[in-house]
Structures are given as C-alpha cells and as structure tokens.
CSV table of C-alpha atoms (C1' of nucleotides) in Angstrom, one decimal:
chain,number,residue,atom,x,y,z
D,1,UNK,CA,0.0,0.0,0.0
D,2,UNK,CA,2.6,2.5,1.0
D,3,UNK,CA,4.5,1.0,-1.8
D,4,UNK,CA,1.8,2.0,-4.4
D,5,UNK,CA,1.6,5.4,-2.7
D,6,UNK,CA,5.3,5.8,-3.2
D,7,UNK,CA,5.0,4.9,-6.9
D,8,UNK,CA,2.2,7.4,-7.5
D,9,UNK,CA,4.3,10.1,-5.8
D,10,UNK,CA,7.0,9.4,-8.3
D,11,UNK,CA,4.7,9.6,-11.2
D,12,UNK,CA,3.4,12.9,-10.0
D,13,UNK,CA,7.0,14.3,-9.5
D,14,UNK,CA,8.0,12.9,-12.9
D,15,UNK,CA,5.3,15.0,-14.6
D,16,UNK,CA,6.5,17.8,-12.3
D,17,UNK,CA,3.3,18.1,-10.2
D,18,UNK,CA,3.6,18.7,-6.6
D,19,UNK,CA,2.5,16.2,-3.9
D,20,UNK,CA,0.4,18.3,-1.6
D,21,UNK,CA,-1.1,16.9,1.5
D,22,UNK,CA,-4.6,17.2,-0.1
D,23,UNK,CA,-3.4,15.1,-3.1
D,24,UNK,CA,-1.9,12.5,-0.9
D,25,UNK,CA,-5.1,12.3,1.2
D,26,UNK,CA,-7.1,11.9,-1.8
D,27,UNK,CA,-4.8,9.1,-3.1
D,28,UNK,CA,-5.0,7.4,0.1
D,29,UNK,CA,-8.8,7.3,0.1
D,30,UNK,CA,-8.6,5.8,-3.4
D,31,UNK,CA,-6.1,3.2,-2.2
D,32,UNK,CA,-8.4,2.3,0.7
D,33,UNK,CA,-11.4,2.0,-1.5
D,34,UNK,CA,-10.0,0.2,-4.3
D,35,UNK,CA,-13.0,-2.2,-4.6
D,36,UNK,CA,-15.5,0.7,-4.7
D,37,UNK,CA,-16.4,3.0,-7.5
D,38,UNK,CA,-16.5,6.3,-5.8
D,39,UNK,CA,-17.9,9.5,-7.2
D,40,UNK,CA,-16.0,12.8,-6.6
D,41,UNK,CA,-18.5,13.5,-3.9
D,42,UNK,CA,-17.7,10.1,-2.2
D,43,UNK,CA,-14.1,10.8,-2.4
D,44,UNK,CA,-14.6,14.3,-1.0
D,45,UNK,CA,-16.5,13.0,2.0
D,46,UNK,CA,-14.1,10.3,2.7
D,47,UNK,CA,-11.1,12.7,2.5
D,48,UNK,CA,-12.8,15.3,4.6
D,49,UNK,CA,-13.1,12.8,7.5
D,50,UNK,CA,-9.3,13.0,8.0
D,51,UNK,CA,-8.6,16.2,6.5
D,52,UNK,CA,-11.8,18.3,7.1
D,53,UNK,CA,-10.2,21.6,5.5
D,54,UNK,CA,-10.1,20.1,1.9
D,55,UNK,CA,-12.4,21.7,-0.6
D,56,UNK,CA,-14.5,19.9,-3.2
D,57,UNK,CA,-13.0,21.7,-6.0
D,58,UNK,CA,-9.6,20.3,-5.1
D,59,UNK,CA,-10.8,16.9,-5.1
D,60,UNK,CA,-12.2,17.3,-8.6
D,61,UNK,CA,-8.9,18.9,-9.6
D,62,UNK,CA,-6.9,16.0,-8.2
D,63,UNK,CA,-9.1,13.4,-9.7
D,64,UNK,CA,-8.9,15.0,-13.2
D,65,UNK,CA,-5.0,15.1,-12.6
D,66,UNK,CA,-4.9,11.5,-11.7
D,67,UNK,CA,-7.1,10.6,-14.6
D,68,UNK,CA,-4.7,12.4,-17.0
D,69,UNK,CA,-1.8,10.6,-15.6
D,70,UNK,CA,-3.8,7.3,-16.1
D,71,UNK,CA,-3.5,6.5,-12.4
D,72,UNK,CA,-7.2,6.3,-12.3
D,73,UNK,CA,-9.9,5.7,-14.7
D,74,UNK,CA,-13.0,7.9,-15.0
D,75,UNK,CA,-16.2,5.9,-15.6
D,76,UNK,CA,-19.8,6.4,-16.0
D,77,UNK,CA,-22.3,3.8,-15.4
D,78,UNK,CA,-25.3,5.9,-16.7
D,79,UNK,CA,-26.5,7.5,-13.5
D,80,UNK,CA,-25.4,11.2,-13.6
D,81,UNK,CA,-22.2,10.7,-11.8
D,82,UNK,CA,-18.5,10.1,-12.9
D,83,UNK,CA,-16.8,7.5,-10.8
D,84,UNK,CA,-13.1,7.0,-10.4
D,85,UNK,CA,-11.4,3.6,-10.2
D,86,UNK,CA,-7.8,3.0,-9.6
D,87,UNK,CA,-5.9,1.3,-12.3
D,88,UNK,CA,-4.4,-2.2,-11.4
D,89,UNK,CA,-0.7,-1.9,-11.3
D,90,UNK,CA,0.7,-2.2,-14.7
D,91,UNK,CA,-2.5,-2.9,-16.4
D,92,UNK,CA,-2.4,-2.1,-20.1
D,93,UNK,CA,-6.2,-2.1,-20.3
D,94,UNK,CA,-9.1,-0.9,-18.5
D,95,UNK,CA,-10.9,-3.7,-16.6
D,96,UNK,CA,-14.4,-4.4,-17.1
D,97,UNK,CA,-17.5,-4.1,-14.9
D,98,UNK,CA,-20.6,-6.2,-13.9
D,99,UNK,CA,-23.4,-3.8,-12.8
D,100,UNK,CA,-26.4,-5.6,-11.1
D,101,UNK,CA,-29.6,-4.1,-12.2
D,102,UNK,CA,-31.3,-5.1,-9.1
D,103,UNK,CA,-29.1,-4.2,-6.1
D,104,UNK,CA,-26.8,-1.9,-7.9
D,105,UNK,CA,-23.6,-3.7,-7.0
D,106,UNK,CA,-20.6,-3.4,-9.3
D,107,UNK,CA,-18.1,-6.2,-9.6
D,108,UNK,CA,-14.8,-5.9,-11.5
D,109,UNK,CA,-13.2,-8.3,-14.0
D,110,UNK,CA,-9.5,-7.7,-14.1
D,111,UNK,CA,-8.9,-10.2,-17.0
D,112,UNK,CA,-8.9,-8.9,-20.5
D,113,UNK,CA,-11.6,-10.7,-22.3
D,114,UNK,CA,-11.5,-8.6,-25.4
D,115,UNK,CA,-8.2,-9.5,-26.9
D,116,UNK,CA,-10.0,-11.4,-29.7
D,117,UNK,CA,-12.7,-8.8,-30.3
D,118,UNK,CA,-10.2,-6.0,-30.4
D,119,UNK,CA,-8.2,-8.0,-33.1
D,120,UNK,CA,-11.5,-8.3,-35.1
D,121,UNK,CA,-12.2,-4.6,-34.8
D,122,UNK,CA,-8.8,-3.5,-35.8
D,123,UNK,CA,-8.9,-5.9,-38.9
D,124,UNK,CA,-12.4,-5.5,-40.0
D,125,UNK,CA,-13.1,-2.0,-39.1
D,126,UNK,CA,-9.6,-0.5,-39.6
D,127,UNK,CA,-9.9,1.1,-36.3
D,128,UNK,CA,-6.8,1.4,-34.1
D,129,UNK,CA,-7.8,0.5,-30.6
D,130,UNK,CA,-6.3,2.5,-27.7
D,131,UNK,CA,-8.7,1.7,-24.9
D,132,UNK,CA,-12.2,0.2,-24.2
D,133,UNK,CA,-15.1,0.4,-21.9
D,134,UNK,CA,-17.0,-2.8,-21.3
D,135,UNK,CA,-19.8,-3.0,-18.8
D,136,UNK,CA,-22.4,-5.8,-18.6
D,137,UNK,CA,-25.8,-5.1,-17.0
D,138,UNK,CA,-27.6,-8.0,-15.5
D,139,UNK,CA,-28.2,-10.0,-12.4
D,140,UNK,CA,-25.5,-10.7,-9.7
D,141,UNK,CA,-24.9,-13.9,-8.1
D,142,UNK,CA,-26.5,-12.8,-5.0
D,143,UNK,CA,-29.7,-11.5,-6.5
D,144,UNK,CA,-30.1,-14.7,-8.5
D,145,UNK,CA,-29.9,-16.6,-5.4
D,146,UNK,CA,-32.7,-14.3,-3.8
D,147,UNK,CA,-35.1,-15.2,-6.6
D,148,UNK,CA,-34.4,-18.9,-6.2
D,149,UNK,CA,-35.5,-18.5,-2.6
D,150,UNK,CA,-38.8,-17.2,-3.5
D,151,UNK,CA,-39.7,-19.8,-6.2
D,152,UNK,CA,-37.2,-22.7,-5.5
D,153,UNK,CA,-37.3,-24.1,-8.9
D,154,UNK,CA,-34.2,-25.1,-10.8
D,155,UNK,CA,-32.2,-21.9,-11.5
D,156,UNK,CA,-32.7,-21.7,-15.3
D,157,UNK,CA,-31.9,-18.6,-17.1
D,158,UNK,CA,-34.8,-16.2,-16.7
D,159,UNK,CA,-35.8,-14.8,-20.2
D,160,UNK,CA,-35.9,-11.0,-20.3
H,1,UNK,CA,-39.7,4.1,-42.0
H,2,UNK,CA,-43.5,4.7,-41.6
H,3,UNK,CA,-43.5,0.9,-40.9
H,4,UNK,CA,-41.1,1.5,-37.9
H,5,UNK,CA,-43.1,4.5,-36.7
H,6,UNK,CA,-46.2,2.4,-36.7
H,7,UNK,CA,-44.5,-0.2,-34.6
H,8,UNK,CA,-43.5,2.3,-32.1
H,9,UNK,CA,-46.9,3.7,-31.9
H,10,UNK,CA,-48.2,0.4,-31.0
H,11,UNK,CA,-45.6,-0.2,-28.4
H,12,UNK,CA,-46.7,3.2,-26.8
H,13,UNK,CA,-50.3,2.2,-27.0
H,14,UNK,CA,-49.5,-1.2,-25.6
H,15,UNK,CA,-48.1,0.4,-22.5
H,16,UNK,CA,-51.0,2.8,-22.4
H,17,UNK,CA,-49.0,5.9,-23.3
H,18,UNK,CA,-50.6,8.5,-25.5
H,19,UNK,CA,-49.1,9.3,-28.9
H,20,UNK,CA,-49.0,12.9,-28.9
H,21,UNK,CA,-47.8,15.1,-31.9
H,22,UNK,CA,-44.7,16.0,-29.9
H,23,UNK,CA,-43.9,12.5,-29.3
H,24,UNK,CA,-44.4,11.5,-32.9
H,25,UNK,CA,-42.2,14.5,-34.1
H,26,UNK,CA,-39.5,13.4,-31.7
H,27,UNK,CA,-39.5,9.8,-32.8
H,28,UNK,CA,-39.5,11.0,-36.6
H,29,UNK,CA,-36.3,12.9,-35.8
H,30,UNK,CA,-34.8,9.8,-34.2
H,31,UNK,CA,-35.6,7.6,-37.2
H,32,UNK,CA,-34.3,10.3,-39.7
H,33,UNK,CA,-31.0,10.4,-37.7
H,34,UNK,CA,-30.5,6.9,-36.9
H,35,UNK,CA,-26.8,7.0,-37.8
H,36,UNK,CA,-26.0,9.9,-35.5
H,37,UNK,CA,-25.8,9.9,-31.7
H,38,UNK,CA,-28.0,12.9,-30.8
H,39,UNK,CA,-28.0,14.6,-27.4
H,40,UNK,CA,-31.3,15.8,-26.0
H,41,UNK,CA,-30.4,19.3,-27.1
H,42,UNK,CA,-29.8,18.2,-30.7
H,43,UNK,CA,-33.0,16.4,-30.8
H,44,UNK,CA,-34.8,19.3,-29.4
H,45,UNK,CA,-33.4,21.7,-32.2
H,46,UNK,CA,-34.2,19.2,-35.0
H,47,UNK,CA,-37.7,18.7,-33.7
H,48,UNK,CA,-38.1,22.4,-33.3
H,49,UNK,CA,-37.5,23.0,-37.0
H,50,UNK,CA,-40.7,21.3,-37.9
H,51,UNK,CA,-42.6,21.8,-34.6
H,52,UNK,CA,-41.4,25.1,-33.2
H,53,UNK,CA,-43.8,25.1,-30.3
H,54,UNK,CA,-42.2,22.1,-28.6
H,55,UNK,CA,-40.4,22.6,-25.3
H,56,UNK,CA,-37.0,21.0,-24.3
H,57,UNK,CA,-38.7,19.4,-21.2
H,58,UNK,CA,-41.1,17.4,-23.4
H,59,UNK,CA,-38.2,16.2,-25.5
H,60,UNK,CA,-36.4,15.0,-22.3
H,61,UNK,CA,-39.6,13.4,-21.1
H,62,UNK,CA,-40.1,11.6,-24.4
H,63,UNK,CA,-36.5,10.4,-24.4
H,64,UNK,CA,-37.0,9.0,-21.0
H,65,UNK,CA,-40.0,7.3,-22.0
H,66,UNK,CA,-38.6,5.7,-25.0
H,67,UNK,CA,-35.6,4.5,-23.0
H,68,UNK,CA,-37.9,3.0,-20.5
H,69,UNK,CA,-39.6,1.2,-23.5
H,70,UNK,CA,-36.2,0.1,-24.8
H,71,UNK,CA,-36.9,1.7,-28.0
H,72,UNK,CA,-33.8,3.9,-27.7
H,73,UNK,CA,-30.7,3.3,-25.7
H,74,UNK,CA,-29.3,6.1,-23.6
H,75,UNK,CA,-25.5,6.3,-23.9
H,76,UNK,CA,-22.7,8.4,-22.5
H,77,UNK,CA,-19.4,8.8,-24.2
H,78,UNK,CA,-17.8,10.7,-21.4
H,79,UNK,CA,-18.5,14.2,-22.5
H,80,UNK,CA,-21.1,15.7,-20.2
H,81,UNK,CA,-23.9,14.7,-22.4
H,82,UNK,CA,-26.3,11.7,-22.7
H,83,UNK,CA,-27.0,10.7,-26.2
H,84,UNK,CA,-29.9,8.6,-27.5
H,85,UNK,CA,-29.6,5.9,-30.0
H,86,UNK,CA,-32.4,4.0,-31.7
H,87,UNK,CA,-32.4,0.2,-31.2
H,88,UNK,CA,-32.1,-1.8,-34.2
H,89,UNK,CA,-35.3,-3.7,-35.0
H,90,UNK,CA,-35.4,-6.8,-33.1
H,91,UNK,CA,-32.0,-6.4,-31.6
H,92,UNK,CA,-31.5,-8.3,-28.5
H,93,UNK,CA,-28.4,-6.5,-27.6
H,94,UNK,CA,-27.0,-3.1,-27.7
H,95,UNK,CA,-24.6,-2.3,-30.6
H,96,UNK,CA,-21.1,-1.3,-30.0
H,97,UNK,CA,-19.4,2.0,-30.7
H,98,UNK,CA,-15.9,3.1,-32.0
H,99,UNK,CA,-15.2,6.7,-30.7
H,100,UNK,CA,-12.2,8.4,-32.3
H,101,UNK,CA,-10.1,10.2,-29.9
H,102,UNK,CA,-8.8,12.5,-32.5
H,103,UNK,CA,-11.8,13.7,-34.4
H,104,UNK,CA,-14.5,12.6,-32.1
H,105,UNK,CA,-16.4,10.6,-34.8
H,106,UNK,CA,-18.5,7.7,-33.7
H,107,UNK,CA,-19.0,4.6,-35.7
H,108,UNK,CA,-21.4,1.7,-34.9
H,109,UNK,CA,-20.9,-1.8,-34.9
H,110,UNK,CA,-24.1,-3.8,-35.2
H,111,UNK,CA,-22.7,-7.3,-35.1
H,112,UNK,CA,-22.6,-8.8,-31.8
H,113,UNK,CA,-19.0,-9.5,-31.1
H,114,UNK,CA,-19.5,-10.5,-27.4
H,115,UNK,CA,-21.3,-13.8,-27.5
H,116,UNK,CA,-18.2,-15.8,-26.4
H,117,UNK,CA,-17.3,-13.1,-23.7
H,118,UNK,CA,-20.9,-13.2,-22.4
H,119,UNK,CA,-20.7,-17.0,-22.1
H,120,UNK,CA,-17.5,-16.7,-20.1
H,121,UNK,CA,-18.9,-14.0,-17.8
H,122,UNK,CA,-22.0,-16.2,-17.1
H,123,UNK,CA,-20.2,-19.3,-16.3
H,124,UNK,CA,-17.2,-18.0,-14.6
H,125,UNK,CA,-18.7,-15.1,-12.7
H,126,UNK,CA,-22.1,-16.5,-12.3
H,127,UNK,CA,-23.5,-13.2,-13.6
H,128,UNK,CA,-26.7,-13.3,-15.6
H,129,UNK,CA,-26.0,-10.9,-18.5
H,130,UNK,CA,-29.0,-8.9,-19.6
H,131,UNK,CA,-27.3,-6.1,-21.7
H,132,UNK,CA,-23.9,-4.6,-22.2
H,133,UNK,CA,-22.1,-1.5,-23.2
H,134,UNK,CA,-19.0,-1.8,-25.2
H,135,UNK,CA,-17.1,1.2,-26.6
H,136,UNK,CA,-13.7,1.4,-28.1
H,137,UNK,CA,-11.6,4.4,-28.0
H,138,UNK,CA,-8.9,4.8,-30.6
H,139,UNK,CA,-8.2,6.2,-33.9
H,140,UNK,CA,-10.4,5.8,-36.8
H,141,UNK,CA,-9.7,5.0,-40.4
H,142,UNK,CA,-9.5,8.6,-41.5
H,143,UNK,CA,-7.4,9.9,-38.9
H,144,UNK,CA,-5.0,7.1,-39.4
H,145,UNK,CA,-4.8,8.0,-43.0
H,146,UNK,CA,-4.3,11.7,-42.2
H,147,UNK,CA,-1.2,10.7,-40.2
H,148,UNK,CA,0.1,8.8,-43.2
H,149,UNK,CA,-0.4,11.8,-45.5
H,150,UNK,CA,3.3,12.0,-46.2
H,151,UNK,CA,2.8,8.7,-48.1
H,152,UNK,CA,-0.6,9.2,-49.6
H,153,UNK,CA,-2.8,6.1,-49.9
H,154,UNK,CA,-5.9,5.6,-51.9
H,155,UNK,CA,-8.7,7.2,-50.1
H,156,UNK,CA,-10.9,4.8,-48.0
H,157,UNK,CA,-14.5,5.0,-47.5
H,158,UNK,CA,-15.4,7.9,-45.2
H,159,UNK,CA,-16.9,7.1,-41.9
H,160,UNK,CA,-19.8,9.1,-40.4
P,1,DC,C1',-64.7,13.5,-19.4
P,2,DT,C1',-60.3,13.2,-17.2
P,3,DA,C1',-56.0,11.2,-16.7
P,4,DA,C1',-52.1,12.0,-19.2
P,5,DC,C1',-49.6,15.3,-21.4
P,6,DT,C1',-47.6,19.9,-22.5
P,7,DG,C1',-44.7,24.5,-22.2
P,8,DC,C1',-42.6,27.5,-19.3
P,9,DA,C1',-39.5,29.0,-16.0
P,10,DA,C1',-37.3,27.9,-11.9
P,11,DA,C1',-34.7,24.6,-9.5
P,12,DA,C1',-31.5,21.0,-9.0
P,13,DC,C1',-27.6,18.6,-10.1
P,14,DG,C1',-22.6,17.5,-10.8
P,15,DT,C1',-18.8,19.9,-12.4
P,16,DT,C1',-15.7,24.0,-13.6
P,17,DT,C1',-13.6,28.3,-13.0
P,18,DG,C1',-11.9,32.9,-11.2
P,19,DC,C1',-9.6,34.9,-7.9
P,20,DA,C1',-7.2,36.1,-3.7
P,21,DG,C1',-4.2,34.0,-0.7
P,22,DG,C1',-1.1,30.0,0.6
P,23,DT,C1',2.6,26.3,0.0
P,24,DG,C1',5.9,22.6,-1.8
P,25,DT,C1',10.2,22.3,-4.1
N,1,DA,C1',11.3,33.0,-4.7
N,2,DC,C1',7.9,31.7,-7.7
N,3,DA,C1',5.0,28.8,-9.9
N,4,DC,C1',1.9,25.9,-8.6
N,5,DC,C1',-1.7,24.7,-5.6
N,6,DT,C1',-5.7,25.7,-2.4
N,7,DG,C1',-10.5,26.9,-0.7
N,8,DC,C1',-14.3,29.5,-1.5
N,9,DA,C1',-18.2,30.9,-4.0
N,10,DA,C1',-20.1,31.9,-8.1
N,11,DA,C1',-20.9,30.3,-12.7
N,12,DC,C1',-21.8,26.7,-15.8
N,13,DG,C1',-24.3,23.4,-18.8
N,14,DT,C1',-27.4,19.6,-18.5
N,15,DT,C1',-31.3,17.5,-16.7
N,16,DT,C1',-35.5,17.4,-13.7
N,17,DT,C1',-39.5,19.3,-11.5
N,18,DG,C1',-43.8,22.3,-10.1
N,19,DC,C1',-47.5,24.1,-12.0
N,20,DA,C1',-51.4,25.8,-14.6
N,21,DG,C1',-53.4,25.0,-18.8
N,22,DT,C1',-54.4,21.6,-22.8
N,23,DT,C1',-55.5,17.4,-25.2
N,24,DA,C1',-55.6,12.4,-26.7
N,25,DG,C1',-58.3,8.5,-26.0
DNA sequence: CTAACTGCAAAACGTTTGCAGGTGT
DNA sequence: ACACCTGCAAACGTTTTGCAGTTAG
C-alpha cells in the first residue's frame, strides 16, 4: 500500500506535479477503497473525514489530474455521476464491470476478455484500438439466489 | 420508415401511453437520424425545425419514456451529455461503438462480438447478463490516413 | 370527461472556474 | 522566490420538476 503510494508520488514528480497533503489524502482514500467505485462527492466526504479543511474543487482537480496521468480511470455507469477507479498496477487495459440491475452492486473483472474482439475490430473496421469500456448489465450472483429462494425451482436462465 | 413508426406507436399504446404530436415528431427525428448519436439538445433543435412550439422538457420526457420502453438506448461517451440511439429492429443486444479520440467521430458496430465473452462471464462469474455497453476508444480509419499523409494512400470510404 | 400530457420557468444537479491567498520544491 | 496549488463561492451546462393549462383516448 505504502509501496503504491510511493509509486504514485514518483509519477506525480516525474510529470512535475507537486505532492500536496490534499493530493496525498485523496490518493490514500482511493487506495483504501480500491474495490469501490467512488464518485467525486464520495471521495470528497471520505477525504474530509481525515482532512476536514479540503475543498470539493480540489478533489475534482486531483481526480482530473490522476485521470490524466492514467493512475485512475473515470467511468460512467449511466447514473448522472462520474466514478473514479484506480488502475491495476501495470494494467495495459481498463478492466470490465458487472453492474447488477437489481441491487446496484458493481463487480470488477480484471482479466482482459477482449483480445480477440479487439483484433477483429482492428482488422475488419480498420480502427486502431487504444482503450475500451465494457460493462455488463444483469443480475449478480446474490440477486439470482434471492429469486431462487422465492420460487425454489431449478435455476434456469430467466428470459428478459 | 412509416413501418417502424407504426410499430413504435403500437408499443406506446400497448403500454397505455398516448401518442401526442410532440412524441411523434421526436420519434421521426430519431428515425431520420439513426446514424447519428444525438443529445437531447440536438433532438430538441431538430424537432423544433418542424414543430417550433415544442419544449425542451417534453423532449427530455419523451426520450426518457422511449428509453424505458427500450425503443432507444441512452449512452454516454464521457463528455457531459447523454446521447440517444435507436435500437435496431429486433436487436436483442445493444450495438457497440468506435469513438475516435482525434476527430470525435462515432462509428457503430451492429454485429454482436460479445457472444463468447458473455458466455464466459455467465459461467465464470455467475452473472446473468441482460445487456452490455462496449465502446472502443482509438483512432479511426480517416485519422490514421491523415497521419500517413506523407505517403498518400488511396482514399478509403469515409466514416460518419 | 379526465388522466395523461404539455410548455414554461425555476430549481437541482454535478462539475468547472476565477480569484485572492497560501505552500511545496 | 515563484510557480503551482488551494478554498471558497459563483458560474456553468445539463437535466429535472412544479405548476397551470391543454389534449388524446
């Protein structure tokens, strides 16, 4: 953890950005909530817990900076808010998401499942792929189980 | 075209929604601009050309309604605006997009390239896939050609 | 006839920006 | 020392909402 923080510090310095206490606090929050998909407001509130003097604008500016440096990825699940997701160390590609349409939970897929698809797109559409966003909407494991409790039939795929 | 409009009318009635002139005008605009990815404002301006008395709020309410009925899909390419995209007739799944990071053009892929990936997700993550969003960010055919303008190639088909 | 729908204007929302002052390198 | 950074509040652009009047079914 401290390790990753150090790395990020270096990345900032390399691009000649200063590491202010506010930026450090923000990065710490992101590291502590790597599983979550925090909105700027979420990050703000969490940072505020430890550094109450921080302003929302600073959080926005920091998140923008981190996005620019590809330390975090900015994502949008269709609700009105941008969410910020720490990149995996050394990940070439953005990871995928499984959004449950019933409970709203978000699961991450770190594996790159798109290699073949990207090859097809590059070849057939002549499009030079630099990044991707893939999100599946559906029913998560938990919510499927809940249904099965109500009507304990064999858990077949429900038709839409 | 009239055919598709009729179908949409029926879908509205089936769900006991009224077909007002404003809604019809909005749907017509969407049908006439199927290739584009219009924002609410875009739609509003286009509808206004033929029905100047329409209000922006009505357009928003209509687009929301059409989204709810799965007649259109609401998408977000990361700029601050929602865009609305007519579903293909009988399409089970949402189509994919190629967004050019240089010129901003958006190309559509109607083929479903995700069948295999979805099977993997369902099996390995136990996630019941209902829909997906897949967007590739990269460099389109045209912009690649521009780069190579030193060594002029034969002009390819223009996208968008 | 009346519940559903409309236009308008105001409000709400997330996000950005200008500025005067402060701070890390 | 000085460019970069901050907090605040005001400004922004998009989307939603309250309301009084209108209309499709």
